PDB file of C-alpha atoms in Angstrom:
ATOM      1  CA  MET A   1     -25.922  18.359  81.564  1.00 43.00           C
ATOM      2  CA  LYS A   2     -22.694  17.227  83.044  1.00 47.00           C
ATOM      3  CA  ASN A   3     -22.427  13.441  83.779  1.00 45.00           C
ATOM      4  CA  LEU A   4     -21.905  13.434  87.685  1.00 48.00           C
ATOM      5  CA  MET A   5     -20.314  10.196  88.618  1.00 48.00           C
ATOM      6  CA  ILE A   6     -21.514   9.302  92.643  1.00 50.00           C
ATOM      7  CA  LEU A   7     -19.469   7.408  94.810  1.00 49.00           C
ATOM      8  CA  SER A   8     -20.139   5.562  97.579  1.00 49.00           C
ATOM      9  CA  VAL A   9     -17.794   3.591  99.757  1.00 49.00           C
ATOM     10  CA  LYS A  10     -18.747   1.397 102.427  1.00 52.00           C
ATOM     11  CA  ASN A  11     -16.989   0.414 104.901  1.00 51.00           C
ATOM     12  CA  SER A  12     -17.954  -2.258 107.182  1.00 49.00           C
ATOM     13  CA  LEU A  13     -17.255  -1.527 112.236  1.00 47.00           C
ATOM     14  CA  SER A  14     -18.035  -5.274 112.368  1.00 50.00           C
ATOM     15  CA  THR A  15     -15.121  -6.967 114.178  1.00 54.00           C
ATOM     16  CA  ILE A  16     -15.449  -9.875 111.815  1.00 60.00           C
ATOM     17  CA  ALA A  17     -13.400  -9.399 109.129  1.00 60.00           C
ATOM     18  CA  PRO A  18     -15.013 -11.413 106.287  1.00 66.00           C
ATOM     19  CA  LYS A  19     -12.261 -13.487 103.881  1.00 74.00           C
ATOM     20  CA  LEU A  20     -11.612 -12.159 101.381  1.00 74.00           C
ATOM     21  CA  THR A  21     -10.272 -14.367  97.660  1.00 84.00           C
ATOM     22  CA  HIS A  22      -7.728 -13.142  95.474  1.00 85.00           C
ATOM     23  CA  ASP A  23      -6.823 -14.757  92.504  1.00 92.00           C
ATOM     24  CA  VAL A  24      -2.882 -15.450  92.375  1.00 94.00           C
ATOM     25  CA  LEU A  25      -0.291 -15.805  88.860  1.00 95.00           C
ATOM     26  CA  ILE A  26       2.125 -18.535  89.840  1.00 96.00           C
ATOM     27  CA  GLU A  27       5.356 -18.539  87.664  1.00 96.00           C
ATOM     28  CA  ASN A  28       7.856 -21.150  87.861  1.00 96.00           C
ATOM     29  CA  HIS A  29      11.350 -19.110  86.869  1.00 95.00           C
ATOM     30  CA  PRO A  30      14.566 -21.579  85.902  1.00 95.00           C
ATOM     31  CA  ASP A  31      16.416 -21.136  88.625  1.00 96.00           C
ATOM     32  CA  ASN A  32      13.146 -23.575  90.088  1.00 94.00           C
ATOM     33  CA  THR A  33      11.750 -21.165  92.227  1.00 96.00           C
ATOM     34  CA  VAL A  34       8.513 -20.349  92.011  1.00 97.00           C
ATOM     35  CA  LYS A  35       6.970 -16.543  92.451  1.00 97.00           C
ATOM     36  CA  ALA A  36       2.979 -16.050  93.064  1.00 96.00           C
ATOM     37  CA  THR A  37       1.698 -12.447  92.914  1.00 96.00           C
ATOM     38  CA  LEU A  38      -1.593 -11.001  93.949  1.00 93.00           C
ATOM     39  CA  LEU A  39      -3.711 -10.063  90.259  1.00 92.00           C
ATOM     40  CA  GLY A  40      -4.086  -5.843  90.563  1.00 88.00           C
ATOM     41  CA  LEU A  41      -1.906  -6.055  93.424  1.00 88.00           C
ATOM     42  CA  PRO A  42       1.003  -6.658  91.884  1.00 89.00           C
ATOM     43  CA  ASP A  43       4.157  -5.262  94.191  1.00 90.00           C
ATOM     44  CA  CYS A  44       2.401  -7.644  96.357  1.00 92.00           C
ATOM     45  CA  GLN A  45       4.153 -11.248  96.034  1.00 95.00           C
ATOM     46  CA  GLY A  46       6.037 -14.153  97.368  1.00 96.00           C
ATOM     47  CA  SER A  47       8.759 -15.952  96.113  1.00 96.00           C
ATOM     48  CA  GLY A  48       9.312 -19.673  97.113  1.00 96.00           C
ATOM     49  CA  ASN A  49      10.925 -23.289  96.487  1.00 96.00           C
ATOM     50  CA  THR A  50       7.594 -24.232  95.805  1.00 95.00           C
ATOM     51  CA  GLU A  51       3.994 -23.589  95.098  1.00 95.00           C
ATOM     52  CA  THR A  52       2.880 -23.439  98.313  1.00 95.00           C
ATOM     53  CA  GLU A  53       5.140 -21.969  99.950  1.00 96.00           C
ATOM     54  CA  ALA A  54       4.938 -19.275  97.571  1.00 96.00           C
ATOM     55  CA  ILE A  55       1.506 -18.343  98.328  1.00 94.00           C
ATOM     56  CA  GLU A  56       2.374 -18.983 102.335  1.00 95.00           C
ATOM     57  CA  LYS A  57       4.818 -15.773 101.637  1.00 96.00           C
ATOM     58  CA  LEU A  58       1.918 -13.556  99.775  1.00 94.00           C
ATOM     59  CA  SER A  59       0.046 -14.659 102.068  1.00 92.00           C
ATOM     60  CA  GLN A  60       1.881 -13.466 104.741  1.00 93.00           C
ATOM     61  CA  SER A  61       3.222 -10.081 102.824  1.00 91.00           C
ATOM     62  CA  LEU A  62      -0.696  -9.113 102.449  1.00 89.00           C
ATOM     63  CA  GLN A  63      -1.576  -9.830 105.949  1.00 88.00           C
ATOM     64  CA  THR A  64       0.903  -6.868 106.687  1.00 90.00           C
ATOM     65  CA  ARG A  65       0.137  -4.924 104.400  1.00 88.00           C
ATOM     66  CA  LEU A  66      -3.369  -4.834 105.338  1.00 85.00           C
ATOM     67  CA  GLU A  67      -2.374  -4.531 109.610  1.00 89.00           C
ATOM     68  CA  THR A  68      -1.676  -0.396 108.131  1.00 89.00           C
ATOM     69  CA  ALA A  69      -3.999  -0.524 105.417  1.00 87.00           C
ATOM     70  CA  LYS A  70      -8.021  -1.329 105.106  1.00 81.00           C
ATOM     71  CA  ILE A  71     -10.891  -2.720 102.115  1.00 78.00           C
ATOM     72  CA  VAL A  72     -13.827  -1.445 101.775  1.00 84.00           C
ATOM     73  CA  THR A  73     -15.908  -1.653  99.420  1.00 85.00           C
ATOM     74  CA  LEU A  74     -16.330   1.518  96.216  1.00 87.00           C
ATOM     75  CA  GLU A  75     -19.382   1.728  94.533  1.00 88.00           C
ATOM     76  CA  ILE A  76     -20.162   4.089  91.538  1.00 87.00           C
ATOM     77  CA  ALA A  77     -23.446   4.926  90.372  1.00 86.00           C
ATOM     78  CA  ALA A  78     -23.140   4.988  86.837  1.00 82.00           C
ATOM     79  CA  PRO A  79     -24.506   7.732  84.881  1.00 82.00           C
ATOM     80  CA  PRO A  80     -28.180   7.556  84.092  1.00 81.00           C
ATOM     81  CA  SER A  81     -27.628   6.477  80.418  1.00 81.00           C
ATOM     82  CA  GLU A  82     -30.587   8.500  77.921  1.00 81.00           C
ATOM     83  CA  ASN A  83     -32.762   5.939  76.152  1.00 83.00           C
ATOM     84  CA  PRO A  84     -30.972   5.341  72.117  1.00 83.00           C
ATOM     85  CA  TRP A  85     -34.497   6.285  70.703  1.00 83.00           C
ATOM     86  CA  ILE A  86     -34.778   9.755  72.585  1.00 83.00           C
ATOM     87  CA  LYS A  87     -32.537  11.635  69.564  1.00 83.00           C
ATOM     88  CA  PHE A  88     -34.514  10.510  66.912  1.00 84.00           C
ATOM     89  CA  ALA A  89     -37.788  11.782  68.404  1.00 83.00           C
ATOM     90  CA  GLY A  90     -39.402  15.158  66.535  1.00 83.00           C
ATOM     91  CA  MET A  91     -37.207  14.409  63.594  1.00 85.00           C
ATOM     92  CA  HIS A  92     -39.595  15.172  61.040  1.00 82.00           C
ATOM     93  CA  LYS A  93     -41.744  17.348  62.619  1.00 78.00           C
ATOM     94  CA  ASP A  94     -40.641  20.073  60.595  1.00 86.00           C
ATOM     95  CA  ASN A  95     -40.715  16.820  57.012  1.00 87.00           C
ATOM     96  CA  PRO A  96     -43.887  18.618  54.812  1.00 88.00           C
ATOM     97  CA  LEU A  97     -44.880  15.457  54.267  1.00 87.00           C
ATOM     98  CA  PHE A  98     -45.601  14.080  57.536  1.00 83.00           C
ATOM     99  CA  ASP A  99     -48.815  14.873  58.058  1.00 82.00           C
ATOM    100  CA  GLU A 100     -49.766  12.985  54.730  1.00 84.00           C
ATOM    101  CA  VAL A 101     -47.786  10.080  56.062  1.00 82.00           C
ATOM    102  CA  ILE A 102     -48.856   9.597  59.037  1.00 79.00           C
ATOM    103  CA  SER A 103     -52.753   9.968  57.547  1.00 79.00           C
ATOM    104  CA  TYR A 104     -51.456   6.523  54.944  1.00 78.00           C
ATOM    105  CA  ILE A 105     -50.260   4.826  57.657  1.00 77.00           C
ATOM    106  CA  LEU A 106     -53.341   5.155  59.734  1.00 75.00           C
ATOM    107  CA  THR A 107     -55.164   4.757  56.610  1.00 73.00           C
ATOM    108  CA  SER A 108     -53.611   1.886  54.738  1.00 68.00           C
ATOM    109  CA  CYS A 109     -52.121  -0.189  57.749  1.00 59.00           C
ATOM    110  CA  THR A 110     -54.491  -0.276  60.987  1.00 51.00           C
ATOM    111  CA  TRP A 111     -57.748  -0.271  59.573  1.00 52.00           C
ATOM    112  CA  LYS A 112     -57.168  -2.113  55.960  1.00 49.00           C
ATOM    113  CA  HIS A 113     -55.398  -4.702  57.219  1.00 50.00           C
ATOM    114  CA  GLY A 114     -57.223  -5.404  61.094  1.00 55.00           C
ATOM    115  CA  CYS A 115     -54.747  -4.525  63.798  1.00 55.00           C
ATOM    116  CA  GLN A 116     -55.457  -6.194  66.752  1.00 49.00           C
ATOM    117  CA  ASN A 117     -54.329  -4.486  68.978  1.00 48.00           C
ATOM    118  CA  ARG A 118     -55.577  -0.905  67.854  1.00 52.00           C
ATOM    119  CA  ASN A 119     -56.880   0.991  71.222  1.00 51.00           C
ATOM    120  CA  TYR A 120     -58.312   3.835  69.544  1.00 50.00           C
ATOM    121  CA  GLU A 121     -60.930   4.795  67.304  1.00 51.00           C
ATOM    122  CA  GLN A 122     -59.568   6.214  63.819  1.00 50.00           C
ATOM    123  CA  GLY A 123     -60.667  10.113  64.996  1.00 53.00           C
ATOM    124  CA  GLU A 124     -58.212   9.215  67.814  1.00 53.00           C
ATOM    125  CA  LEU A 125     -55.920   8.269  65.878  1.00 54.00           C
ATOM    126  CA  ASN A 126     -56.623  11.609  63.141  1.00 51.00           C
ATOM    127  CA  ALA A 127     -56.682  14.228  66.048  1.00 53.00           C
ATOM    128  CA  GLN A 128     -54.059  13.076  68.116  1.00 54.00           C
ATOM    129  CA  TYR A 129     -51.455  12.901  65.229  1.00 53.00           C
ATOM    130  CA  GLN A 130     -53.373  16.138  63.279  1.00 54.00           C
ATOM    131  CA  VAL A 131     -54.044  13.722  60.220  1.00 49.00           C
ATOM    132  CA  LYS A 132     -56.149  16.599  58.129  1.00 48.00           C
TER     133      LYS A 132
END
């Protein structure tokens, strides 16, 4: 079975632009300048003599960039995951001692110790697990 990735793009047609929050890397350089870089978009930067000036230039750079581009929300559906225990299902089906083990479990554990949560009568369990 192939793993399929389902992509869905949401694009708001609203005329009111939502406020976006971005993480910015601020770097102080030896020449007493400050560089602000938008994390995730390393080519979107602003430089100035102060942190505030660098952030303002970065903001202007981003606004200029967004005049010819747009931001959309991308939802990626995770591929369905398999139950991790499924690989063990049936692993002992061809074991000639399987019936004997099930019989031991049913008689030794459930009825000798008075299991409080049993939902079946012993005969039903024996039939379900084909205990001989």
